[in-house]
Amino acid sequence: MKVLVPVKRVIDYNVKVRVKSDGSGVDLNNVKMAINPFDEIAIEEAVRLKEAGTASEVVVVSIGPKQSQEVLRTALAVGADRAIHLETDDELEPLAVAKCLKQVVADEQPELVICGKQAIDDDSNQTGQMLAALLGWPQGTFASEVAPEAGVVKVTREIDGGLETVQLNLPAVVTSDLRLNEPRYASLPNIMKAKKKPLEAKAVAELGLDVSPRLKAVNYAPPAARQGGIKVESVGELVEKLRNEARVI
Amino acid sequence: MMKTLVIAEHDNQQLNAVTQNAVTAAAGLQGEVDILVAGENVAAVAEQAAGVSGVGTVLVADAEQYAAQLAEELAPLVVEQVQSGGYQALVAPSSTFGKNLTPRVAALLDVAQVSDVIEVKGVGSYVRPIYAGNVMLTVESAEPVQVLTVRPTAFDAAEQTGSAEIRSVEATAAVGVSTLVGRELSKSDRPELGSAEVVVSGGRGLGDGDKYREVLEPLADRLGAALGASRAAVDAGFVPNDYQVGQTGKIVAPQLYLAVGISGAIQHLAGMSDSKVIVAINKDPDAPIFQVADYGLEGDLFELVPELTQQLA
Ligand SMILES: Cc1cc2nc3c(=O)[nH]c(=O)nc-3n(C[C@H](O)[C@H](O)[C@H](O)COP(=O)(O)OP(=O)(O)OC[C@H]3O[C@@H](n4cnc5c(N)ncnc54)[C@H](O)[C@@H]3O)c2cc1C
Ligand SMILES: Nc1ncnc2c1ncn2[C@@H]1O[C@H](COP(=O)(O)O)[C@@H](O)[C@H]1O
């Protein structure tokens, strides 16, 4: 079974994001970038499936600027076999990403696609579901367990009320939640080895798809700041404030 | 005249209250609002939906393949209803149900979706948080069908004083590529986390699951509160996954939020910083949670929380 994992290069989750003063975007100058945390989990899952003998090959794909190749190399260093870079300097919306991925699926014929459940920059949580729709495949979103069997995959999903398990015919799309696994770190020798693994690059423009934006970002603003609070000295003072000042108990 | 279809969230018996928040968001689009109830034996849900104020028509698709609320089965139905009904907008709550289904529908309609809307400025103009709530993005959409998921805590629940017409619609053919194996739902007598007036949340500082329960349950009982947790507490197995508050867990906005033994990472703040009053109990004076807390209490939670519980008696 071939597994395809789409990975996005995003601002590192530890970075405190700042809005440009004219509201035209987010300041990306000299900001640390990294692989989307959910995609790290997706890669780890695919690599474990390979180690278990279930997956035959793990292919990673990233759509984005030249530097996306860095996250692809990271993916190769933790065990992916091969990488595909679809280059564009435009920020593609989830629907456009899904359309590009559909073409990769047509070329690669994977039986399983594991996406992250959401990119932590746009927080859209759309791409995996859209890809599944475009392919007419079933989807197992927000997965905390993925168990492939002959012709099907069982996916345990983190839902609002608890957990749900679905069985999907293969091929299928799965999106990873936080508790699917704990991703490993790349070792130095593996980082070196990853440099020799195949990475194929292609321009998004060559795909002949309409990936033009449908939405217009009009303004980026920081959230309304909370009024600065106080420190109370004792439980007694806290209770008094909650009763008489905040009036919430 | 704008026509909006809201997708009802339910368990075949009870309409989930987030549907009422979605109706309020939909009303911001200035036009007619209908609700689609798809499920099996959902007459009672349809009745409840018909009672939501501001709703014109409740469309009911009652068929076996909709019972489990699988996106593969529901998406073709929603597409069919949007197209045959001439809807220009589709709204669902940004719950795990809405997040799962709506993008599948948007892709089939070949339109962009706007996720997790917190403000409807008008038709085609929305505000949504990105970067874990560190940025508020105003976005415009000229799509022929506006597909939105809306954050329930950002919109009041529509009242239950309506009397909409109920109309059945034809089910789409079963797709049959997925099945529900089972659900393990948390049972609790406490208020629902997403809509509770008071939330008591615990983090890694609680140490383990037994201590989490021992320390926080009596306080939550006193306050009639829902219990929540940080990701670290869930990952460590103190409590089930559906307790998680944050960027990738539940979004809460109670009157009172108590963060106990939680450091206040941005991913956690993303889920609770719209709470009216925030209280933090933490032994680290520099914990970032104190920067958003209205009342910060520094010290050992194992002493302070029982004392607080007692003083509230
Ligand atoms: C992609 C991604 C998504 C994430 N999504 C979420 C999310 O949705 N929700 C979420 O919560 N996190 C999320 N996280 C994790 C987040 O970054 C933090 O790791 C997490 O919130 C930390 O949990 P914590 O505050 O309980 O633990 P810690 O950061 O370890 O803090 C524990 C706190 O307890 C205090 N403490 C310890 N002992 C005591 C005591 N005896 N008395 C008083 N105080 C004490 C300590 O001073 C400390 O401040 C996400 C991370 C990533 C990368
Ligand atoms: N530019 C991209 N390149 C590759 N994969 C992507 C890209 N954007 C999104 N994805 C995948 O889709 C998932 C969800 O992203 P989103 O829908 O933007 O929240 C991510 O976790 C990735 O797996």
XYZ file of C-alpha atoms and ligand atoms in Angstrom:
638
model
C 0.000 0.000 0.000
C 1.405 3.340 -1.025
C 0.765 6.233 1.379
C 0.786 9.888 0.352
C 1.302 12.584 2.990
C 0.744 16.261 2.114
C 2.862 18.541 4.305
C 2.740 22.299 4.673
C 5.488 24.686 5.695
C 4.117 27.048 8.336
C 5.288 29.452 11.021
C 6.720 27.442 13.918
C 4.059 26.919 16.577
C 6.219 28.594 19.247
C 6.449 31.886 17.394
C 4.278 34.723 18.615
C 2.746 35.923 15.385
C 2.636 39.644 14.654
C 0.389 41.539 12.295
C 1.976 44.130 9.993
C 1.089 47.632 11.129
C -0.840 48.416 7.938
C -3.035 45.335 8.407
C -1.926 43.856 5.083
C -0.688 40.577 6.471
C 1.399 38.749 9.013
C 5.046 39.609 9.501
C 7.038 36.670 8.127
C 10.426 38.391 8.111
C 13.070 36.319 9.881
C 10.406 34.177 11.464
C 11.199 30.548 12.194
C 9.315 28.236 9.853
C 8.636 24.556 10.379
C 6.587 21.632 9.259
C 2.921 21.897 10.302
C 2.696 19.899 13.586
C -0.269 17.844 12.396
C 1.668 16.909 9.266
C 4.573 15.674 11.381
C 2.071 13.363 13.026
C 0.740 12.290 9.632
C 4.252 11.434 8.413
C 4.996 9.520 11.600
C 1.859 7.448 11.107
C 2.771 6.672 7.509
C 6.321 5.719 8.506
C 4.995 3.433 11.249
C 2.717 1.757 8.704
C 5.778 1.159 6.573
C 7.767 -0.198 9.514
C 4.874 -2.530 10.300
C 5.018 -3.851 6.744
C 1.583 -2.433 5.883
C 2.775 0.424 3.705
C 5.124 -0.186 0.814
C 6.171 3.394 0.157
C 5.692 6.781 1.815
C 5.578 9.762 -0.540
C 5.401 13.311 0.819
C 4.204 16.311 -1.141
C 4.332 20.007 -0.379
C 2.880 22.927 -2.276
C 4.551 26.249 -1.675
C 7.655 28.347 -2.243
C 11.156 27.041 -2.858
C 11.775 26.734 0.908
C 9.056 24.078 1.166
C 11.830 21.719 0.143
C 13.236 22.137 3.661
C 10.151 20.570 5.243
C 10.213 17.851 2.614
C 13.820 17.064 3.581
C 12.720 16.881 7.208
C 10.015 14.431 6.210
C 12.550 12.338 4.315
C 14.827 12.393 7.354
C 12.162 10.822 9.570
C 11.474 8.033 7.114
C 9.525 9.143 4.038
C 10.911 7.544 0.872
C 10.349 10.176 -1.756
C 9.231 13.796 -2.029
C 7.340 15.911 -4.520
C 7.513 19.690 -4.468
C 4.871 21.675 -6.308
C 6.329 25.132 -6.431
C 4.389 28.369 -6.223
C 4.962 31.682 -4.503
C 1.228 32.227 -4.113
C -0.561 31.211 -0.929
C -3.057 28.649 -2.214
C -6.447 28.214 -0.572
C -7.476 24.747 0.651
C -9.661 24.093 -2.404
C -6.745 24.876 -4.728
C -4.411 22.718 -2.638
C -6.943 19.884 -2.824
C -7.087 20.234 -6.612
C -3.290 20.014 -6.872
C -3.272 17.009 -4.548
C -5.929 15.322 -6.656
C -3.504 15.417 -9.587
C -0.712 14.002 -7.476
C -3.058 11.205 -6.445
C -3.862 10.534 -10.106
C -0.141 10.198 -10.868
C 0.887 8.304 -7.759
C -2.180 6.108 -7.144
C -1.784 5.863 -3.347
C -4.276 3.785 -1.412
C -4.165 6.067 1.574
C -3.640 9.808 1.929
C -2.868 11.072 5.427
C -3.193 14.851 5.818
C -2.929 16.935 8.933
C -6.317 17.923 10.333
C -5.458 21.586 10.100
C -2.674 23.925 9.125
C -1.810 26.013 12.175
C -1.392 29.178 10.122
C -4.742 29.448 8.325
C -6.526 27.128 10.792
C -8.855 26.149 7.918
C -9.329 22.454 8.601
C -10.599 21.847 5.055
C -8.028 20.336 2.712
C -8.353 16.622 3.563
C -12.138 16.704 3.396
C -12.029 18.611 0.094
C -9.540 16.185 -1.401
C -11.724 13.247 -0.359
C -14.716 14.948 -1.999
C -12.884 15.621 -5.259
C -11.679 12.015 -5.396
C -15.012 10.560 -4.304
C -13.149 8.754 -1.502
C -14.289 8.241 2.082
C -12.688 10.366 4.810
C -11.582 9.682 8.370
C -10.986 13.090 9.907
C -9.400 13.947 13.297
C -7.905 10.479 13.634
C -6.454 9.206 16.895
C -6.034 5.665 15.585
C -5.588 4.301 12.075
C -5.808 0.558 11.472
C -5.682 -0.664 7.855
C -6.996 -4.139 7.097
C -7.623 -5.898 3.778
C -9.379 -3.363 1.533
C -10.498 -1.145 4.402
C -9.148 1.101 7.121
C -10.615 1.557 10.592
C -10.237 5.086 11.887
C -10.938 6.247 15.427
C -11.958 9.894 15.366
C -11.798 12.538 18.093
C -15.267 14.101 18.068
C -16.911 16.661 20.355
C -18.607 14.083 22.557
C -15.736 11.584 22.775
C -14.541 9.044 20.242
C -16.042 7.457 17.142
C -14.755 4.608 15.001
C -15.558 4.383 11.310
C -14.609 1.826 8.705
C -13.681 3.209 5.305
C -13.227 1.417 2.005
C -9.777 1.960 0.545
C -8.604 4.151 -1.048
C -9.359 6.761 1.600
C -8.251 10.081 3.068
C -7.394 10.328 6.752
C -6.573 13.507 8.696
C -4.438 13.315 11.811
C -5.320 14.647 15.258
C -2.809 15.357 18.020
C -3.037 12.028 19.793
C -2.520 9.783 16.769
C 1.126 9.314 17.758
C 4.212 11.098 19.004
C 6.460 11.994 16.101
C 10.123 11.016 16.309
C 13.025 13.380 15.813
C 15.323 13.085 12.836
C 18.761 11.757 13.754
C 21.831 13.378 12.270
C 22.761 10.352 10.095
C 19.202 10.243 8.791
C 19.296 13.950 7.999
C 22.422 13.286 5.944
C 20.828 10.301 4.212
C 17.700 12.333 3.438
C 19.769 14.618 1.237
C 20.194 11.748 -1.201
C 16.563 10.668 -1.285
C 14.654 11.618 -4.461
C 12.895 14.985 -4.499
C 11.032 15.847 -7.663
C 10.112 19.488 -8.252
C 7.486 20.875 -10.566
C 5.777 24.249 -10.906
C 2.130 24.452 -9.894
C 1.633 26.492 -13.076
C 2.512 23.388 -15.133
C -0.459 21.471 -13.751
C -2.908 23.491 -15.833
C -5.303 23.983 -12.919
C -7.233 27.054 -11.895
C -5.771 27.764 -8.477
C -6.604 31.467 -8.392
C -7.875 32.749 -5.047
C -11.608 32.793 -4.399
C -11.398 34.777 -1.191
C -9.982 38.216 -0.549
C -8.114 38.904 2.674
C -9.168 42.452 3.459
C -7.595 43.094 6.824
C -5.373 41.413 9.403
C -5.743 42.702 12.948
C -4.517 41.667 16.366
C -7.263 40.355 18.652
C -8.864 42.774 21.098
C -6.503 42.923 24.066
C -7.872 41.812 27.430
C -7.893 44.379 30.194
C -4.902 43.755 32.405
C -5.836 41.787 35.489
C -4.525 41.735 39.032
C -2.928 39.225 41.344
C -4.872 38.473 44.479
C -3.092 37.606 47.709
C -5.398 34.975 49.102
C -8.302 32.668 48.401
C -10.442 34.944 50.556
C -9.648 37.933 48.386
C -10.356 35.925 45.235
C -13.781 34.877 46.484
C -14.567 38.444 47.524
C -13.598 39.794 44.073
C -15.552 37.120 42.218
C -18.619 37.871 44.325
C -18.564 41.639 44.586
C -16.448 42.950 41.739
C -16.866 40.487 38.864
C -20.216 39.200 40.170
C -19.802 35.835 38.518
C -20.493 33.614 41.548
C -33.442 37.784 -1.538
C -30.636 35.769 0.043
C -31.520 32.156 0.881
C -29.453 30.381 3.524
C -29.510 26.733 4.499
C -28.323 25.764 7.983
C -27.269 22.159 8.559
C -28.767 20.841 11.796
C -26.522 18.980 14.216
C -28.290 16.259 16.167
C -28.140 12.645 17.318
C -31.437 11.589 15.676
C -33.250 12.428 18.904
C -32.190 15.822 20.109
C -31.272 18.948 18.192
C -27.827 20.095 19.346
C -28.004 23.653 20.691
C -25.113 24.767 18.462
C -27.628 24.684 15.603
C -29.395 27.638 17.250
C -26.123 29.595 17.327
C -25.660 28.788 13.639
C -29.156 30.126 12.880
C -28.232 33.449 14.516
C -25.091 33.634 12.386
C -27.162 32.794 9.306
C -29.627 35.559 10.155
C -26.696 37.966 9.761
C -26.806 37.191 6.046
C -30.103 39.109 5.828
C -32.578 36.821 4.177
C -34.501 33.600 4.473
C -33.087 30.884 6.713
C -34.060 27.225 6.346
C -32.733 24.213 8.242
C -31.852 20.799 6.867
C -32.385 17.880 9.227
C -30.921 14.671 7.823
C -30.996 11.474 9.824
C -33.071 8.420 10.605
C -36.371 8.700 12.473
C -35.788 12.378 13.064
C -39.372 13.611 13.429
C -38.644 14.888 16.956
C -35.515 16.727 15.804
C -37.489 18.302 12.947
C -40.082 19.545 15.471
C -37.361 21.117 17.595
C -35.785 22.715 14.533
C -39.154 24.117 13.524
C -39.288 25.844 16.899
C -36.114 27.841 16.314
C -36.974 31.501 15.759
C -36.289 32.963 12.361
C -36.462 29.685 10.469
C -38.732 29.550 7.411
C -38.740 25.891 6.455
C -37.292 22.725 7.953
C -36.250 20.281 5.256
C -36.239 16.714 6.495
C -34.381 13.860 4.830
C -35.175 10.701 6.726
C -33.271 7.624 5.608
C -31.175 4.835 7.061
C -27.951 5.969 5.385
C -28.064 9.274 7.253
C -28.374 7.707 10.720
C -24.649 7.790 11.515
C -24.154 11.324 10.149
C -21.357 10.172 7.859
C -20.009 12.946 5.626
C -19.883 10.590 2.637
C -23.660 10.108 2.831
C -24.677 13.620 3.882
C -22.572 15.626 1.422
C -24.458 14.581 -1.752
C -27.756 15.351 -0.031
C -26.629 18.810 1.041
C -25.323 19.544 -2.467
C -28.635 18.412 -3.961
C -30.647 20.590 -1.578
C -28.440 23.645 -2.094
C -28.758 23.346 -5.858
C -32.431 22.448 -6.154
C -33.428 24.960 -3.488
C -31.408 27.802 -4.991
C -29.547 28.514 -1.742
C -26.803 31.117 -1.881
C -25.377 30.294 1.521
C -24.746 27.230 3.631
C -24.003 27.521 7.336
C -22.950 24.883 9.872
C -21.463 25.125 13.357
C -17.684 24.738 13.550
C -18.070 21.681 15.731
C -16.350 18.432 14.791
C -19.562 17.576 12.918
C -19.543 20.783 10.864
C -15.785 20.738 10.310
C -16.013 17.212 8.972
C -18.937 17.710 6.608
C -18.866 21.264 5.279
C -15.564 21.248 3.342
C -16.698 18.097 1.566
C -19.816 19.942 0.414
C -17.880 23.084 -0.549
C -15.508 21.067 -2.730
C -18.397 19.320 -4.483
C -19.931 22.754 -5.150
C -16.495 24.004 -6.268
C -16.576 26.950 -3.880
C -14.217 28.143 -1.154
C -15.264 27.734 2.464
C -14.753 30.296 5.203
C -14.010 28.408 8.432
C -14.835 29.288 12.017
C -16.480 32.655 11.394
C -16.856 34.799 14.526
C -18.550 37.786 12.915
C -20.816 38.135 9.901
C -20.369 41.705 8.683
C -22.773 41.169 5.810
C -23.168 38.896 2.808
C -19.655 37.989 1.699
C -17.795 39.701 4.544
C -16.630 37.756 7.570
C -14.154 37.846 10.434
C -12.324 34.690 11.462
C -9.411 33.969 13.789
C -6.233 32.530 12.287
C -2.843 31.648 13.833
C -4.463 30.230 16.983
C -6.475 33.392 17.509
C -3.450 35.691 17.361
C -4.775 37.324 14.219
C -8.305 38.350 13.246
C -8.750 38.149 9.497
C -11.491 39.988 7.648
C -12.176 38.051 4.501
C -14.455 38.679 1.528
C -16.047 36.030 -0.619
C -17.870 36.505 -3.906
C -18.624 32.789 -4.262
C -22.067 31.951 -5.690
C -22.694 29.807 -2.616
C -21.234 31.174 0.611
C -20.132 28.170 2.645
C -19.394 28.988 6.269
C -18.704 27.207 9.491
C -19.452 29.481 12.424
C -18.049 29.452 15.946
C -20.983 28.736 18.272
C -19.639 30.784 21.199
C -19.469 33.890 18.998
C -23.218 33.960 18.291
C -26.148 33.934 20.711
C -28.495 30.978 20.448
C -31.675 31.781 18.465
C -34.711 31.454 20.701
C -37.224 28.638 20.625
C -40.355 30.612 19.789
C -40.703 29.874 16.077
C -43.056 27.652 14.148
C -41.493 26.835 10.829
C -43.066 24.668 8.169
C -41.711 21.101 7.997
C -41.231 19.564 4.564
C -39.750 16.203 3.658
C -37.248 15.970 0.887
C -36.112 12.953 -1.065
C -33.084 11.076 0.174
C -30.086 10.748 -2.099
C -28.876 7.262 -3.018
C -26.776 5.512 -0.382
C -23.046 5.806 -1.124
C -21.875 2.887 0.982
C -18.124 3.535 1.183
C -18.026 4.037 4.946
C -19.743 2.673 8.029
C -19.932 3.628 11.666
C -18.363 0.943 13.847
C -19.137 2.523 17.200
C -19.000 5.525 19.487
C -17.587 5.975 22.945
C -19.227 9.108 24.245
C -18.332 10.683 27.582
C -21.280 10.672 29.923
C -21.575 13.407 32.464
C -24.199 15.141 34.565
C -22.248 18.349 34.282
C -23.129 21.151 31.879
C -21.814 20.809 28.347
C -18.287 22.245 28.077
C -18.954 24.387 25.004
C -21.940 26.187 26.501
C -21.328 26.088 30.291
C -21.527 29.316 32.323
C -18.574 28.244 34.447
C -15.634 26.083 33.375
C -12.982 24.620 35.665
C -9.968 23.467 33.647
C -6.947 21.546 34.819
C -3.498 21.169 33.329
C -0.360 19.158 33.775
C 0.085 20.759 37.190
C -2.565 18.396 38.560
C -0.058 15.549 38.272
C -2.349 12.649 37.403
C -5.946 11.694 36.676
C -6.802 10.764 40.256
C -5.582 14.082 41.568
C -7.348 15.901 38.749
C -10.650 14.386 39.904
C -9.903 14.642 43.610
C -9.008 18.339 43.439
C -11.193 19.722 40.663
C -14.460 17.769 40.890
C -15.518 19.180 44.276
C -14.815 22.705 43.013
C -16.748 22.070 39.794
C -19.630 20.618 41.843
C -19.747 23.746 43.979
C -19.825 26.016 40.968
C -22.079 23.868 38.778
C -19.232 23.998 36.320
C -18.148 21.966 33.322
C -14.702 20.401 33.498
C -12.048 21.120 30.904
C -8.352 20.479 30.425
C -5.203 21.494 28.631
C -3.748 19.334 25.932
C -0.983 18.212 28.271
C -3.559 16.880 30.740
C -5.389 15.011 27.989
C -2.209 13.643 26.425
C -1.108 12.377 29.826
C -4.401 10.538 30.146
C -5.861 12.485 33.105
C -9.147 12.975 31.230
C -10.731 12.014 27.861
C -9.965 13.921 24.648
C -13.237 15.808 24.582
C -12.138 17.796 27.662
C -9.458 19.619 25.689
C -9.842 23.378 25.417
C -7.833 25.240 22.801
C -6.914 25.920 19.209
C -7.468 22.317 18.314
C -9.884 21.371 21.047
C -13.070 23.056 22.228
C -13.663 26.773 22.149
C -15.324 28.027 25.314
C -16.499 31.463 26.391
C -18.074 31.069 29.830
C -18.828 33.789 32.367
C -16.072 32.352 34.538
C -13.060 30.254 33.491
C -10.737 28.847 36.126
C -7.367 27.651 34.832
C -5.703 25.438 37.413
C -2.134 24.266 36.873
C -2.210 25.432 33.259
C 0.726 27.474 31.947
C -1.224 29.350 29.275
C 0.334 28.365 25.942
C -1.111 30.298 22.992
C -2.817 27.147 21.762
C -4.688 26.922 25.054
C -5.513 30.640 25.168
C -7.022 30.330 21.680
C -9.797 28.259 23.224
C -10.697 30.329 26.263
C -9.571 33.935 25.963
C -13.109 35.111 25.150
C -14.260 34.058 28.617
C -15.767 36.947 30.564
C -13.709 36.472 33.707
C -10.555 34.381 33.861
C -9.017 33.111 37.087
C -5.593 31.459 37.099
C -4.121 29.387 39.891
C -0.474 28.606 39.298
C 2.682 28.335 41.357
C 4.874 29.939 38.704
C 4.682 33.754 38.989
C 5.807 34.056 35.369
C 3.286 31.643 33.884
C 1.828 33.320 30.765
C -1.706 32.498 31.938
C -1.371 35.378 34.436
C -1.163 37.808 31.503
C -4.736 37.033 30.479
C -6.167 36.343 33.923
C -8.432 38.926 35.539
C -7.561 37.411 38.901
C -4.324 35.537 39.377
C -3.627 33.508 42.481
C -0.064 32.382 42.915
C 0.714 29.263 44.887
C 0.299 25.534 45.233
C -2.952 24.394 43.681
C -3.168 21.417 46.032
C -3.608 23.860 48.927
C -5.436 26.671 47.182
C -8.130 24.753 45.302
C -9.471 22.825 48.335
C -9.449 26.093 50.269
C -11.385 27.795 47.481
C -13.880 24.943 47.362
C -14.393 25.243 51.062
C -14.856 29.007 51.040
C -17.510 28.684 48.364
C -19.588 26.412 50.571
C -0.422 22.030 16.983
C -0.631 22.185 18.454
C -1.916 22.307 18.927
C -2.144 22.440 20.289
N -3.438 22.555 20.720
C -3.666 22.721 22.034
C -4.994 22.883 22.544
O -5.975 22.855 21.799
N -5.156 23.059 23.872
C -4.094 23.087 24.748
O -4.331 23.254 25.958
N -2.850 22.933 24.295
C -2.602 22.739 22.983
N -1.321 22.549 22.552
C -0.249 22.355 23.573
C 0.277 23.641 24.164
O 1.296 24.161 23.346
C 0.864 23.358 25.576
O 1.861 22.364 25.462
C -0.160 22.878 26.589
O -1.282 23.746 26.589
C 0.472 22.842 27.975
O -0.433 22.316 28.913
P -0.295 22.700 30.462
O -0.404 24.171 30.604
O -1.252 21.853 31.210
O 1.151 22.146 30.825
P 2.464 22.925 31.219
O 2.832 23.898 30.187
O 3.434 21.887 31.597
O 2.048 23.763 32.506
C 1.768 23.211 33.745
C 1.591 24.375 34.699
O 1.223 23.900 35.971
C 1.876 24.682 36.964
N 1.956 23.876 38.184
C 2.629 22.708 38.363
N 2.452 22.250 39.612
C 1.658 23.137 40.245
C 1.132 23.218 41.559
N 1.366 22.267 42.475
N 0.375 24.288 41.870
C 0.121 25.259 40.959
N 0.593 25.224 39.710
C 1.350 24.175 39.347
C 3.203 25.024 36.370
O 3.736 26.205 36.971
C 2.864 25.217 34.898
O 2.559 26.565 34.599
C -1.065 22.440 21.198
C 0.234 22.335 20.709
C 0.452 22.199 19.350
C 1.855 22.087 18.854
N 0.373 23.970 0.735
C 0.181 22.717 1.163
N 1.018 21.723 0.768
C 0.832 20.450 1.179
N -0.155 20.097 2.016
C -1.006 21.023 2.445
C -0.890 22.383 2.054
N -1.884 23.074 2.645
C -2.582 22.193 3.389
N -2.062 20.959 3.273
C -2.521 19.715 3.948
O -3.845 19.901 4.392
C -3.922 19.846 5.809
C -4.995 20.778 6.330
O -4.748 22.118 5.964
P -5.854 23.273 6.060
O -7.071 22.764 5.366
O -5.234 24.443 5.374
O -6.088 23.529 7.521
C -2.508 20.147 6.263
O -2.276 19.613 7.558
C -1.688 19.435 5.181
O -1.651 18.044 5.395
